[in-house]
Each structure stands twice: as C-alpha cells, then as structure tokens.
Amino acid sequence: YGTNAVPKGNTSPISVHPFRPRARVLPGPSGGTLDRVRALTDSSTARQQGETIDVEPNEAADRIVQALQRWGYLDPFD
C-alpha cells in the first residue's frame, strides 16, 4: 500500500464539518402569545452597566481597555 493505493469496493466520501454542540433541551413555551412576546422583548430585567463621563480621548480609551480587561474580553497587560 503506497500513496497511490485506491480503495476498492463501495466507499463513501468523507465529510468534514465544524464542531456544533447539541441543542439544549428547554421546556416548551407557556402562556398566551402576547405573554411570550413580552417575555422575549422585556429589557427591564436586563442588568444595566454604564456610566457617563466627560474626559479626554486618551483617558476614555484607557478606561475602555480597563473595563474590557475586568469583563474578561482582554488579557491584562503585564
């Protein structure tokens, strides 16, 4: 068997796909249509993060980088 070996018989082509985790099993929707739409679109329970500041652009950029590091989006600089 060298590199030029050809398989004999019925062989199916190999299919390669990216990893895709199984879907989570969730309970079915409950309540009326309007209740379900309200539950999906209600943002009043969402955690709010934010502050308004008035600083120079360099300081604003530093604060953004620090926040991204705290939230885990960026590795801390050594």
PDB file of C-alpha atoms in Angstrom, residues 6-66:
ATOM      1  CA  VAL A   6      -7.024   3.265  -4.349  1.00  0.00           C
ATOM      2  CA  PRO A   7      -9.671   1.735  -2.076  1.00  0.00           C
ATOM      3  CA  LYS A   8     -11.747  -0.997  -3.669  1.00  0.00           C
ATOM      4  CA  GLY A   9     -15.436  -1.598  -3.208  1.00  0.00           C
ATOM      5  CA  ASN A  10     -18.173   0.743  -2.112  1.00  0.00           C
ATOM      6  CA  THR A  11     -16.711   3.615  -0.160  1.00  0.00           C
ATOM      7  CA  SER A  12     -18.484   6.776   0.762  1.00  0.00           C
ATOM      8  CA  PRO A  13     -16.691  10.119   0.678  1.00  0.00           C
ATOM      9  CA  ILE A  14     -15.507  11.511   3.997  1.00  0.00           C
ATOM     10  CA  SER A  15     -17.432  14.561   5.103  1.00  0.00           C
ATOM     11  CA  VAL A  16     -15.808  17.056   7.478  1.00  0.00           C
ATOM     12  CA  HIS A  17     -17.941  19.578   9.358  1.00  0.00           C
ATOM     13  CA  PRO A  18     -17.132  22.133  12.054  1.00  0.00           C
ATOM     14  CA  PHE A  19     -17.991  21.117  15.623  1.00  0.00           C
ATOM     15  CA  ARG A  20     -21.523  22.002  16.589  1.00  0.00           C
ATOM     16  CA  PRO A  21     -22.707  21.256  20.136  1.00  0.00           C
ATOM     17  CA  ARG A  22     -26.052  19.583  20.681  1.00  0.00           C
ATOM     18  CA  ALA A  23     -29.030  21.839  21.135  1.00  0.00           C
ATOM     19  CA  ARG A  24     -30.131  22.426  24.712  1.00  0.00           C
ATOM     20  CA  VAL A  25     -33.433  20.867  25.699  1.00  0.00           C
ATOM     21  CA  LEU A  26     -35.727  23.570  27.031  1.00  0.00           C
ATOM     22  CA  PRO A  27     -39.323  23.410  28.182  1.00  0.00           C
ATOM     23  CA  GLY A  28     -41.962  24.441  25.688  1.00  0.00           C
ATOM     24  CA  PRO A  29     -43.429  27.934  25.767  1.00  0.00           C
ATOM     25  CA  SER A  30     -46.232  28.611  28.207  1.00  0.00           C
ATOM     26  CA  GLY A  31     -48.861  31.317  28.363  1.00  0.00           C
ATOM     27  CA  GLY A  32     -50.561  33.222  25.606  1.00  0.00           C
ATOM     28  CA  THR A  33     -48.887  34.673  22.561  1.00  0.00           C
ATOM     29  CA  LEU A  34     -48.767  38.205  23.949  1.00  0.00           C
ATOM     30  CA  ASP A  35     -47.214  36.997  27.234  1.00  0.00           C
ATOM     31  CA  ARG A  36     -44.499  35.108  25.338  1.00  0.00           C
ATOM     32  CA  VAL A  37     -43.699  38.132  23.140  1.00  0.00           C
ATOM     33  CA  ARG A  38     -43.473  40.349  26.222  1.00  0.00           C
ATOM     34  CA  ALA A  39     -41.158  37.875  27.942  1.00  0.00           C
ATOM     35  CA  LEU A  40     -38.850  37.806  24.895  1.00  0.00           C
ATOM     36  CA  THR A  41     -38.732  41.566  24.390  1.00  0.00           C
ATOM     37  CA  ASP A  42     -38.750  42.782  28.020  1.00  0.00           C
ATOM     38  CA  SER A  43     -35.498  44.553  28.749  1.00  0.00           C
ATOM     39  CA  SER A  44     -36.423  45.903  32.175  1.00  0.00           C
ATOM     40  CA  THR A  45     -34.789  42.914  33.907  1.00  0.00           C
ATOM     41  CA  ALA A  46     -31.538  43.215  31.960  1.00  0.00           C
ATOM     42  CA  ARG A  47     -28.545  44.248  34.023  1.00  0.00           C
ATOM     43  CA  GLN A  48     -27.520  47.768  33.149  1.00  0.00           C
ATOM     44  CA  GLN A  49     -23.848  48.675  33.070  1.00  0.00           C
ATOM     45  CA  GLY A  50     -22.776  52.070  32.102  1.00  0.00           C
ATOM     46  CA  GLU A  51     -21.740  55.488  33.203  1.00  0.00           C
ATOM     47  CA  THR A  52     -21.451  58.854  31.572  1.00  0.00           C
ATOM     48  CA  ILE A  53     -18.103  60.576  31.955  1.00  0.00           C
ATOM     49  CA  ASP A  54     -16.531  63.667  30.446  1.00  0.00           C
ATOM     50  CA  VAL A  55     -12.817  63.007  29.888  1.00  0.00           C
ATOM     51  CA  GLU A  56     -10.155  63.484  27.277  1.00  0.00           C
ATOM     52  CA  PRO A  57      -9.945  60.853  24.474  1.00  0.00           C
ATOM     53  CA  ASN A  58      -6.743  59.260  25.833  1.00  0.00           C
ATOM     54  CA  GLU A  59      -8.259  58.743  29.283  1.00  0.00           C
ATOM     55  CA  ALA A  60     -11.502  57.455  27.733  1.00  0.00           C
ATOM     56  CA  ALA A  61      -9.542  54.876  25.729  1.00  0.00           C
ATOM     57  CA  ASP A  62      -7.688  53.782  28.891  1.00  0.00           C
ATOM     58  CA  ARG A  63     -10.987  53.353  30.750  1.00  0.00           C
ATOM     59  CA  ILE A  64     -12.440  51.284  27.912  1.00  0.00           C
ATOM     60  CA  VAL A  65      -9.409  48.982  27.895  1.00  0.00           C
ATOM     61  CA  GLN A  66      -9.603  48.610  31.695  1.00  0.00           C
TER      62      GLN A  66
END
